[in-house]
mmCIF file of C-alpha atoms in Angstrom:
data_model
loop_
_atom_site.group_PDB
_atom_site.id
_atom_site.type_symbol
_atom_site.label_atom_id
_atom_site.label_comp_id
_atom_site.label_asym_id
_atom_site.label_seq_id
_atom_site.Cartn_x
_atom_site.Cartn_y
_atom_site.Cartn_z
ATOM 1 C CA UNK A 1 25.240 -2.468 7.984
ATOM 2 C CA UNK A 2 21.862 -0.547 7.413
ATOM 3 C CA UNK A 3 22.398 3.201 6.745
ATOM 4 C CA UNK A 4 22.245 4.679 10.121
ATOM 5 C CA UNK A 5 19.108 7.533 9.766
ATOM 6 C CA UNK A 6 18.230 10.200 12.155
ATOM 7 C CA UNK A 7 15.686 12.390 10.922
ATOM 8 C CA UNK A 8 14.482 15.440 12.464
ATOM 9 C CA UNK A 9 11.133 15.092 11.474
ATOM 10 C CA UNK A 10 9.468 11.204 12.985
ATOM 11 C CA UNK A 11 7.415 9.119 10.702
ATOM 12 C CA UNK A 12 4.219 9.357 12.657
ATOM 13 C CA UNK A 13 1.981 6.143 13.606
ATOM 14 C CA UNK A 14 -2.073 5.822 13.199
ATOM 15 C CA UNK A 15 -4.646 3.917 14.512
ATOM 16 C CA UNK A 16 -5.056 0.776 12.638
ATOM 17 C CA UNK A 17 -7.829 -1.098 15.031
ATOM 18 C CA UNK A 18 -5.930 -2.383 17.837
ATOM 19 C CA UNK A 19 -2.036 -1.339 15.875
ATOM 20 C CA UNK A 20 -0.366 1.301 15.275
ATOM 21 C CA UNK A 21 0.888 1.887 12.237
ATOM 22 C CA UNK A 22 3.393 3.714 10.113
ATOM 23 C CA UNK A 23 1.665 6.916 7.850
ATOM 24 C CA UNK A 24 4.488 5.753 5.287
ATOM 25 C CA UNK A 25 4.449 1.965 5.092
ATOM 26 C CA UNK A 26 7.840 -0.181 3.609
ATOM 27 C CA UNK A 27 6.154 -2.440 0.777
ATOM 28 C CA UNK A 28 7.918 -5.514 -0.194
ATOM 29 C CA UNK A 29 6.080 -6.811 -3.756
ATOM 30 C CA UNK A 30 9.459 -6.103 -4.803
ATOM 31 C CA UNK A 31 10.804 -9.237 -3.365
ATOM 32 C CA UNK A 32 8.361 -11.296 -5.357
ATOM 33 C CA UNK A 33 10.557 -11.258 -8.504
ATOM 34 C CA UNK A 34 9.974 -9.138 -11.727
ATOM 35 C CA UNK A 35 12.127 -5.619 -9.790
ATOM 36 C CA UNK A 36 15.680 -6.479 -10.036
ATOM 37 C CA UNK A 37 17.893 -8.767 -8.724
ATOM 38 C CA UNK A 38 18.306 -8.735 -4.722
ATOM 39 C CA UNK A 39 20.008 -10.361 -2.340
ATOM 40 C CA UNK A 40 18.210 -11.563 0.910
ATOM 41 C CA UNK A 41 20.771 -9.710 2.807
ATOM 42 C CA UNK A 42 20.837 -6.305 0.701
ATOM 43 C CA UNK A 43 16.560 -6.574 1.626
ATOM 44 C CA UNK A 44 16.662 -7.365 5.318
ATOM 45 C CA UNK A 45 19.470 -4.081 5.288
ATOM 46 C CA UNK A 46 17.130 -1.909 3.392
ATOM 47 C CA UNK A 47 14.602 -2.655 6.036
ATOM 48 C CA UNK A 48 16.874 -1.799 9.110
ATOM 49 C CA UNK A 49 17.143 1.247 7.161
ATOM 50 C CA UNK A 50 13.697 2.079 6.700
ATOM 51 C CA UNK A 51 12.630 0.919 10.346
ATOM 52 C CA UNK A 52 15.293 3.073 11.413
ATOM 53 C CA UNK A 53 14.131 6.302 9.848
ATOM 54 C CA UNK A 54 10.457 5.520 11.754
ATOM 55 C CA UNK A 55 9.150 3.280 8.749
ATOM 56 C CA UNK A 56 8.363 0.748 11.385
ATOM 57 C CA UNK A 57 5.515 -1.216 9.552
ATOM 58 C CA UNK A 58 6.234 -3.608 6.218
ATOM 59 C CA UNK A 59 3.489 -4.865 3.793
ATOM 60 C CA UNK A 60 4.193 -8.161 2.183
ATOM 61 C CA UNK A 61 1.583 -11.265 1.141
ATOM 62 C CA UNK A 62 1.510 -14.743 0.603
ATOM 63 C CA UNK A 63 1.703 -14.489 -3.221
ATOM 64 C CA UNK A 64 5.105 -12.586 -3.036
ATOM 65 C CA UNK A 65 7.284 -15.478 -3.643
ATOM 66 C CA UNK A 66 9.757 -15.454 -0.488
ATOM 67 C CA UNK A 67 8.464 -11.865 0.577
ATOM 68 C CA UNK A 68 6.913 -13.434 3.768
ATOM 69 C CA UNK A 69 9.869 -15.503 4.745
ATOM 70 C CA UNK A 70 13.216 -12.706 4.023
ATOM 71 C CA UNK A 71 10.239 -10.078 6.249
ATOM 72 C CA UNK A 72 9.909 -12.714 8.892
ATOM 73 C CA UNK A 73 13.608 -12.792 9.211
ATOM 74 C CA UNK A 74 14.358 -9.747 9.782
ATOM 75 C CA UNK A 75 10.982 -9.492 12.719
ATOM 76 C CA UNK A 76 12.550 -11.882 14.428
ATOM 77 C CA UNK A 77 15.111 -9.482 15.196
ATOM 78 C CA UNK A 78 13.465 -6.490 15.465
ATOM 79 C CA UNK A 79 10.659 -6.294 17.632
ATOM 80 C CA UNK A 80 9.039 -2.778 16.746
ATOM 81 C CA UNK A 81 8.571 -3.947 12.958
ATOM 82 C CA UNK A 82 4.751 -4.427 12.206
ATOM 83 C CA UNK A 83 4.400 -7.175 9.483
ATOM 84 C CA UNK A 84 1.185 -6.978 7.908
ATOM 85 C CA UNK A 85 0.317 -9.520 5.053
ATOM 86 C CA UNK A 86 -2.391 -10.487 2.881
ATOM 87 C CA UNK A 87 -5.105 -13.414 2.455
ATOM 88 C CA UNK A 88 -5.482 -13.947 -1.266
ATOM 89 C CA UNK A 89 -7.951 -16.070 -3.032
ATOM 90 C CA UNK A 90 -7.441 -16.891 -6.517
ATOM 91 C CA UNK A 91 -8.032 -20.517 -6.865
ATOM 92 C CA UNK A 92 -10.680 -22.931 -5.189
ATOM 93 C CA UNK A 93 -12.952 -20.507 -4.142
ATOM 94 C CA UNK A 94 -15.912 -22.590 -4.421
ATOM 95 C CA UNK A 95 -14.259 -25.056 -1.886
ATOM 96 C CA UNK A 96 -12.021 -23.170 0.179
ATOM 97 C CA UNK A 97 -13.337 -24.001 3.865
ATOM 98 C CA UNK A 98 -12.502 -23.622 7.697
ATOM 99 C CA UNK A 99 -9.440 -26.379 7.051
ATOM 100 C CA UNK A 100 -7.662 -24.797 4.598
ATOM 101 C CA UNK A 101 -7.815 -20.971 5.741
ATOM 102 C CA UNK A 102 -6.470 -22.267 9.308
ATOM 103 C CA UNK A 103 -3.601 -24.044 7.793
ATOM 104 C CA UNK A 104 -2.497 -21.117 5.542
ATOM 105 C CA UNK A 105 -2.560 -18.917 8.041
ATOM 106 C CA UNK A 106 -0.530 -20.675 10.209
ATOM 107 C CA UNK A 107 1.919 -21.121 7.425
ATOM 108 C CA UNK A 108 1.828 -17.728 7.469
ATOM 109 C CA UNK A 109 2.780 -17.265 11.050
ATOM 110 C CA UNK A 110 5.382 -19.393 10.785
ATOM 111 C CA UNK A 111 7.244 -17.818 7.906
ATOM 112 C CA UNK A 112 6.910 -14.380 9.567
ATOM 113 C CA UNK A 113 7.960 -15.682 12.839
ATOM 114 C CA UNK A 114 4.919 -13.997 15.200
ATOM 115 C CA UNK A 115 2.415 -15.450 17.233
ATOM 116 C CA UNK A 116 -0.387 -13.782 15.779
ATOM 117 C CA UNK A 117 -0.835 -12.015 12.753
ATOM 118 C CA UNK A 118 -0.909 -8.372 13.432
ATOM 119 C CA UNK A 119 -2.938 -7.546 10.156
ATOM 120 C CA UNK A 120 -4.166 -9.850 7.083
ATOM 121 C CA UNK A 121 -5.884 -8.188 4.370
ATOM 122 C CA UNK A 122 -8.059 -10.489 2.610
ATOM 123 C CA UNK A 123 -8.207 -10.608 -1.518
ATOM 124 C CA UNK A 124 -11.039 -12.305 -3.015
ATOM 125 C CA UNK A 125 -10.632 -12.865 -7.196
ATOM 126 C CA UNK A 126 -13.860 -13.429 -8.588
ATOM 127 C CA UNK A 127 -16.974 -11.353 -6.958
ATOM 128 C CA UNK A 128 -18.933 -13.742 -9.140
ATOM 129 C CA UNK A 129 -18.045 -16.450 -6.990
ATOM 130 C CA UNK A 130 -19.966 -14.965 -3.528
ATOM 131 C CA UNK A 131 -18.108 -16.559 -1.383
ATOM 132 C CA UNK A 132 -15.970 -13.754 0.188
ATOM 133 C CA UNK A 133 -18.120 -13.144 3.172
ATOM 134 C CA UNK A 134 -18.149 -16.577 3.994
ATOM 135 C CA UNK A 135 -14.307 -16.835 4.274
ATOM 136 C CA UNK A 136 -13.308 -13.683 5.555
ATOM 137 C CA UNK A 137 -15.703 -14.713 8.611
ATOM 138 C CA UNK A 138 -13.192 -17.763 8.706
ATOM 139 C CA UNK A 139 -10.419 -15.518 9.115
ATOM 140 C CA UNK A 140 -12.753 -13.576 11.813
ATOM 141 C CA UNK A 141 -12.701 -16.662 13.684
ATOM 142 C CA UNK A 142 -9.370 -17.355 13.702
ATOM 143 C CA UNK A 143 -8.542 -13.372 15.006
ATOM 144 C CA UNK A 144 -11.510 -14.847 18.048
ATOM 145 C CA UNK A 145 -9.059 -17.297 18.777
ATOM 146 C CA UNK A 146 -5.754 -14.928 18.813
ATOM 147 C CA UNK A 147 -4.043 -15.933 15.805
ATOM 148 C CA UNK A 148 -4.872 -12.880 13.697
ATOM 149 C CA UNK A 149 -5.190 -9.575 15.781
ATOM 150 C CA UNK A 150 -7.032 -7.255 12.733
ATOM 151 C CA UNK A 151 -8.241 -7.623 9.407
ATOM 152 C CA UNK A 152 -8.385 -5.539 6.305
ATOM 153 C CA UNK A 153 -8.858 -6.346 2.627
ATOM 154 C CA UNK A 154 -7.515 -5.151 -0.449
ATOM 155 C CA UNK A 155 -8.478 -4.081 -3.685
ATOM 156 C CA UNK A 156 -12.283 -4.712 -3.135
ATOM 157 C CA UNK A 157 -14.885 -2.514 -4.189
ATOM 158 C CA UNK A 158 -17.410 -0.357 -2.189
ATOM 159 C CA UNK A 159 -19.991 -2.928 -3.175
ATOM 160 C CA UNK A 160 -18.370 -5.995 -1.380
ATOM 161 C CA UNK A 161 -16.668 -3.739 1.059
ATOM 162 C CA UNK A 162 -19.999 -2.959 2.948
ATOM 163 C CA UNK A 163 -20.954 -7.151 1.855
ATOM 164 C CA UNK A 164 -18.674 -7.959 4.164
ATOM 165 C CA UNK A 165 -19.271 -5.285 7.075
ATOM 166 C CA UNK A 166 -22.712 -6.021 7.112
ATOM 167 C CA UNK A 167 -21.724 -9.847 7.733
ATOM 168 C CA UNK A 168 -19.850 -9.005 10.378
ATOM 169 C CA UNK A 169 -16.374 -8.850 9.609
ATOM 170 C CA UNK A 170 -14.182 -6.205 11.587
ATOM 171 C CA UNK A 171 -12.959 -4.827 8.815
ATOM 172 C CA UNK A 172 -10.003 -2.138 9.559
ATOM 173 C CA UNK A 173 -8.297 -1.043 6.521
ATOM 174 C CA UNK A 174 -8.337 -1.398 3.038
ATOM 175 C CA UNK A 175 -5.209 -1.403 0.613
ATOM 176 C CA UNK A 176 -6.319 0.373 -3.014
ATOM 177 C CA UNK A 177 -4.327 1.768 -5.712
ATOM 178 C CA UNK A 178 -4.698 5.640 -4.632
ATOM 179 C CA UNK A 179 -3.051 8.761 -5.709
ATOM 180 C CA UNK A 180 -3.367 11.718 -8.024
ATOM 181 C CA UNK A 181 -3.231 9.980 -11.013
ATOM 182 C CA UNK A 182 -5.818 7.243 -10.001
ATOM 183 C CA UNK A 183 -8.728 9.190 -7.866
ATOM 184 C CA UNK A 184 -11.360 5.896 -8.098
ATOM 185 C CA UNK A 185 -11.296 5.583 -4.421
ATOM 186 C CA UNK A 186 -12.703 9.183 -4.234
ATOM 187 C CA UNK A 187 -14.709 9.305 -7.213
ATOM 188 C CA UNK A 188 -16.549 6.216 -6.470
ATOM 189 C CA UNK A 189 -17.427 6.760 -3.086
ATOM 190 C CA UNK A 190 -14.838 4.556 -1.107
ATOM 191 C CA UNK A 191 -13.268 7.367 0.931
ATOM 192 C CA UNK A 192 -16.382 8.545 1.984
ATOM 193 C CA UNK A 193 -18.212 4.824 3.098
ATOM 194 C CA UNK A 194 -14.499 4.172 4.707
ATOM 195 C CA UNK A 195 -15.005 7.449 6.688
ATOM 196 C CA UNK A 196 -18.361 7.026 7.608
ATOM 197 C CA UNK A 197 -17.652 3.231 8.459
ATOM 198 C CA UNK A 198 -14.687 3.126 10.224
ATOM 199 C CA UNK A 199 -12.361 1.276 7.267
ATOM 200 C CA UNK A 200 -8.990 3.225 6.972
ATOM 201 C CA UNK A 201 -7.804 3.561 3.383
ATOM 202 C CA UNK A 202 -3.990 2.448 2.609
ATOM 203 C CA UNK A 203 -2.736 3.900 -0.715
ATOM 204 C CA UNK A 204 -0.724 2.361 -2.898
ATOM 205 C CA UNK A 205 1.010 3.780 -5.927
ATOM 206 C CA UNK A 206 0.883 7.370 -5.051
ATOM 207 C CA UNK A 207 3.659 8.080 -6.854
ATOM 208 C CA UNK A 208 3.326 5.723 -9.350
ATOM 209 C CA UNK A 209 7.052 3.812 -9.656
ATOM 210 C CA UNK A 210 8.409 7.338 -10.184
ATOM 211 C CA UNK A 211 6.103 8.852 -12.660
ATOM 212 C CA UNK A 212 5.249 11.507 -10.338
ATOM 213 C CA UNK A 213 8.667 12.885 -9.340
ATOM 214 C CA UNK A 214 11.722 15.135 -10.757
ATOM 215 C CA UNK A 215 13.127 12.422 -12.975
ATOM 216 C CA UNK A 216 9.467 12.802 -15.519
ATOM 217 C CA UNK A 217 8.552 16.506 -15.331
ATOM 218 C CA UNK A 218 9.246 17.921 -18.712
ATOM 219 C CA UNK A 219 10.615 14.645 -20.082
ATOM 220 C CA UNK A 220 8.569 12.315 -22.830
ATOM 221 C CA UNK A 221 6.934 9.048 -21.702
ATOM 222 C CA UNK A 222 9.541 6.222 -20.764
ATOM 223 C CA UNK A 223 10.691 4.280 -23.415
ATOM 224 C CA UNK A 224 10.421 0.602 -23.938
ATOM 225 C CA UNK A 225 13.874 -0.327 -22.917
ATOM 226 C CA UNK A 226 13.207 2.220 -19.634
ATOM 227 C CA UNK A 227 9.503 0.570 -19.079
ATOM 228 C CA UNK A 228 11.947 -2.729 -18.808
ATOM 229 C CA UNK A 229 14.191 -1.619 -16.743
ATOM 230 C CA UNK A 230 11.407 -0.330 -14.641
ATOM 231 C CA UNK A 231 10.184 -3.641 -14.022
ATOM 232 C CA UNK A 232 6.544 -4.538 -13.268
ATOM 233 C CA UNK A 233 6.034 -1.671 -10.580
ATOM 234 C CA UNK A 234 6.687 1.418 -14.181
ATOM 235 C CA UNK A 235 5.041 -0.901 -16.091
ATOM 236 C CA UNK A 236 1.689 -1.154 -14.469
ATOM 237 C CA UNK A 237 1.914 2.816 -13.486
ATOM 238 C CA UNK A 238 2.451 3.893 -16.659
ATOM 239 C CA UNK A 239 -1.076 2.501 -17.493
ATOM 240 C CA UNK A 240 -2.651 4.251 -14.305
ATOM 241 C CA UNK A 241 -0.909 7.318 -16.056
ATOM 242 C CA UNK A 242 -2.729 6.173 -19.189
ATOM 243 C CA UNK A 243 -6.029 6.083 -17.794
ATOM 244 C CA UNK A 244 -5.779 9.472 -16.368
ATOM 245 C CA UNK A 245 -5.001 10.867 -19.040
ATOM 246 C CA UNK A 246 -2.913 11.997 -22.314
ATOM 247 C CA UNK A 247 1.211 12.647 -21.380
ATOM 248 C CA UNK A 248 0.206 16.309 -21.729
ATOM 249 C CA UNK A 249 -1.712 15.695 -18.827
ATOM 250 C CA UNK A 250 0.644 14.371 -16.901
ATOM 251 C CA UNK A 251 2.900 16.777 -17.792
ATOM 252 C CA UNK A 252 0.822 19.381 -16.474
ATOM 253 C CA UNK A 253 0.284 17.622 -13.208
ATOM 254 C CA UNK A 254 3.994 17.509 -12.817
ATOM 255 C CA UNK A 255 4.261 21.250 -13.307
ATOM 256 C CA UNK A 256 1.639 21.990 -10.600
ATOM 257 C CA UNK A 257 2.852 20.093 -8.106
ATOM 258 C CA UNK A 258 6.693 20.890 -8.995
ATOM 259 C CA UNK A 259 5.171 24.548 -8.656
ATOM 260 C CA UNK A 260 3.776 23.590 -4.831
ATOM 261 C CA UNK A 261 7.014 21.333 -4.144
ATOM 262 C CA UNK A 262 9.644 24.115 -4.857
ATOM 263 C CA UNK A 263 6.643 26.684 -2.614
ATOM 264 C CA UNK A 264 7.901 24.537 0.599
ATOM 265 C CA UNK A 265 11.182 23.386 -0.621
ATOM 266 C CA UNK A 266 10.033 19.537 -0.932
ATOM 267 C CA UNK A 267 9.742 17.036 -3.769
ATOM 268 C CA UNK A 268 7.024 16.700 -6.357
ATOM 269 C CA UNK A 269 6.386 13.194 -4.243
ATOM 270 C CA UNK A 270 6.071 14.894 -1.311
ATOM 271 C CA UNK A 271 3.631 16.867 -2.488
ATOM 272 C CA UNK A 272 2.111 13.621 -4.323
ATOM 273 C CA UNK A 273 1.557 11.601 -1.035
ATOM 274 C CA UNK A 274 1.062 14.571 1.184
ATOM 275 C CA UNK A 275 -2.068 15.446 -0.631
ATOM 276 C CA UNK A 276 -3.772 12.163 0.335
ATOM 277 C CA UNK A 277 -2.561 11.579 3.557
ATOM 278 C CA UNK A 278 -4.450 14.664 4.356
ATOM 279 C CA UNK A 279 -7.564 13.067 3.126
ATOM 280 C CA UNK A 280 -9.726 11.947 5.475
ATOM 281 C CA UNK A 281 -9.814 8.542 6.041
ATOM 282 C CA UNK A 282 -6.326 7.918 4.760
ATOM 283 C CA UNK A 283 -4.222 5.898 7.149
ATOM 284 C CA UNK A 284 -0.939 5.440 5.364
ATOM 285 C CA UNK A 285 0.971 5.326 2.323
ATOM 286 C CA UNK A 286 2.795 2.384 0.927
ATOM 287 C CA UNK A 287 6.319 2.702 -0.699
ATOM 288 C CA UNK A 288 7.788 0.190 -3.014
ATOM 289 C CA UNK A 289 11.515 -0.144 -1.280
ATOM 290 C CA UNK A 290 14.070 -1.781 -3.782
ATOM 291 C CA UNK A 291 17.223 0.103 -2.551
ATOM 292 C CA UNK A 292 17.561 3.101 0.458
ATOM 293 C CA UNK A 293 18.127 5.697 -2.285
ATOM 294 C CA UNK A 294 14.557 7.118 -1.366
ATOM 295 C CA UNK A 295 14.512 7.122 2.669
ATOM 296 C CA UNK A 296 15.046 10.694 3.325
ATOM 297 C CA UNK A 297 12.540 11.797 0.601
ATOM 298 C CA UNK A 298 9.903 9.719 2.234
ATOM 299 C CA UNK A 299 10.654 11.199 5.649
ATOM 300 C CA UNK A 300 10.445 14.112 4.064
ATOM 301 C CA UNK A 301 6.817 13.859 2.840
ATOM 302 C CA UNK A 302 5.957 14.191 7.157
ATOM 303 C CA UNK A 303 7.694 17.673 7.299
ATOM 304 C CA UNK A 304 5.076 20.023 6.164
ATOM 305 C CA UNK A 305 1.725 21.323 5.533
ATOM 306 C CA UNK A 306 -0.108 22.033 2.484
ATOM 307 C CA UNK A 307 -1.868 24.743 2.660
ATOM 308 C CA UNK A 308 -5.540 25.341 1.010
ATOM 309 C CA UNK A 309 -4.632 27.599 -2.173
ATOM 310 C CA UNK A 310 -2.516 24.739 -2.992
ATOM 311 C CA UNK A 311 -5.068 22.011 -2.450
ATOM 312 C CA UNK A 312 -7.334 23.679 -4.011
ATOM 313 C CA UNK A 313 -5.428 23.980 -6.894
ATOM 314 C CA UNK A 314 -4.802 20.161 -7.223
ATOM 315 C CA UNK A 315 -8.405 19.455 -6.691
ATOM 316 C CA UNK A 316 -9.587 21.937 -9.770
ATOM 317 C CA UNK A 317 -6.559 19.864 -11.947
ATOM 318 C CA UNK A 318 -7.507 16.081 -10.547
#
């Protein structure tokens, strides 16, 4: 049975268009393959868990493997879950037309047993192929007709963002890798176009498979055996990490914001995904679930306030 959860402090919901939404959002890449062994039973528990503790909205696409299908599943019996899934164009994208976008997307409503999508985010591979405002008006047209009730994107750029805005397309959110060790969508402007144009930002990553937590702060980089254990989620964070920065830095973000977590008795990724959820413009975090070790923690990050000497302080580090 799912851990039975019953927080004091509620996981509260934001406007996505026409949903509602979780602020801390069950992801499900994990089911694709490449994070440890699962069973389909163990994942449809850990999201009775989750849904329980006021996670009530799941992320999942159709290039997760059987992601769709073991989430569908388990909306079938619960009716206040909020699948939202992906669009994702890697292949054909010179010839992808009206016939093809309608029949994946009802493929998709099948395996995640709704009647309507409640939100696709649309991926697009190759900018150089300029094609993506022609086919996310294809998906527009199928949310006219009721089979998809909002669209977002993900990963695109500010560039292509406003491409497809000025086309037309209603877009509501977009999913981006976001968090203190990866500040593009502030640096480059995204926040601020998604504020000013009516896109909510979902981060993901913000506390990057671990990295920013307890288990790192004072410890040397993972090894290779604990990058493999990590699976794909450590090993792609650990280069975010890289990007930012040398371990020493790092290091020294980890001290800050263990300095601000222990301030209002909370964790370091508390503090992590507190910080942007303040941001304007921020809808919701996303949290890779593999197990229910973490539910408690992530309720957590809804129980307090920063306050400005400690944003401050973050901003002057980031």
């Amino acid at each position: 049975p799912a851990v039975a959860v019953a927080p004091a402090v509620a996981v509260p919901t934001t406007a996505l268009g026409s949903l509602q939404v979780s602020r801390t959002i069950q992801g499900y890449w994990q089911l694709a393959g490449g994070h440890g062994a699962y069973t389909e039973q163990e994942a449809v528990r850990n999201m009775a868990a989750h849904l329980a503790a006021g996670m009530t909205t799941l992320d999942t696409a159709d290039i997760y493997g059987p992601s769709e299908s073991i989430v569908g599943k388990f909306v079938a019996e619960e009716a206040r879950a909020v699948p939202c899934t992906k669009f994702c164009c890697f292949r054909n994208l010179q010839g992808i037309d009206k016939t093809e976008v309608r029949a994946r997307v009802l493929k998709q409503i099948a395996r995640l047993q709704v009647d309507s999508l409640p939100l696709v985010a649309f991926f697009w591979a190759d900018y150089g192929v300029k094609r993506y405002a022609d086919v996310a008006l294809m998906l527009t047209e199928l949310r006219e007709e009721g089979l998809i009730k909002e669209i977002g994107v993900t990963n695109f750029d500010t560039k292509r963002l406003r491409e497809l805005k000025d086309a037309g397309v209603p877009v509501v959110s977009n999913q981006v890798e976001f968090s203190l060790l990866d500040q593009r969508p502030e640096r480059s402007g995204m926040r601020e176009y998604c504020v000013d144009n009516g896109v909510k930002l979902i981060a993901f990553g913000t506390v990057g498979a671990g990295l920013l937590s307890e288990a790192y702060l004072g410890k040397p980089p993972p090894t290779r055996e604990q990058l493999e254990a990590g699976g794909f989620s450590l090993k792609k964070y650990i280069g975010t990490a890289s990007r930012a920065g040398t371990w020493d830095y790092t290091q020294s973000l980890l001290v800050l914001l263990d300095s601000i977590a222990k301030k209002h008795s909370v964790s370091i990724a508390n503090v992590a995904q507190r910080y942007l959820l303040d941001l304007q413009g921020v809808a919701s975090v996303l949290i890779g679930v593999r197990n229910q070790k973490h539910i408690k923690d992530n309720v957590r990050t809804h129980s307090f306030s920063l306050d400005e000497d400690d944003r401050a302080a973050i901003r002057d580090l980031i």
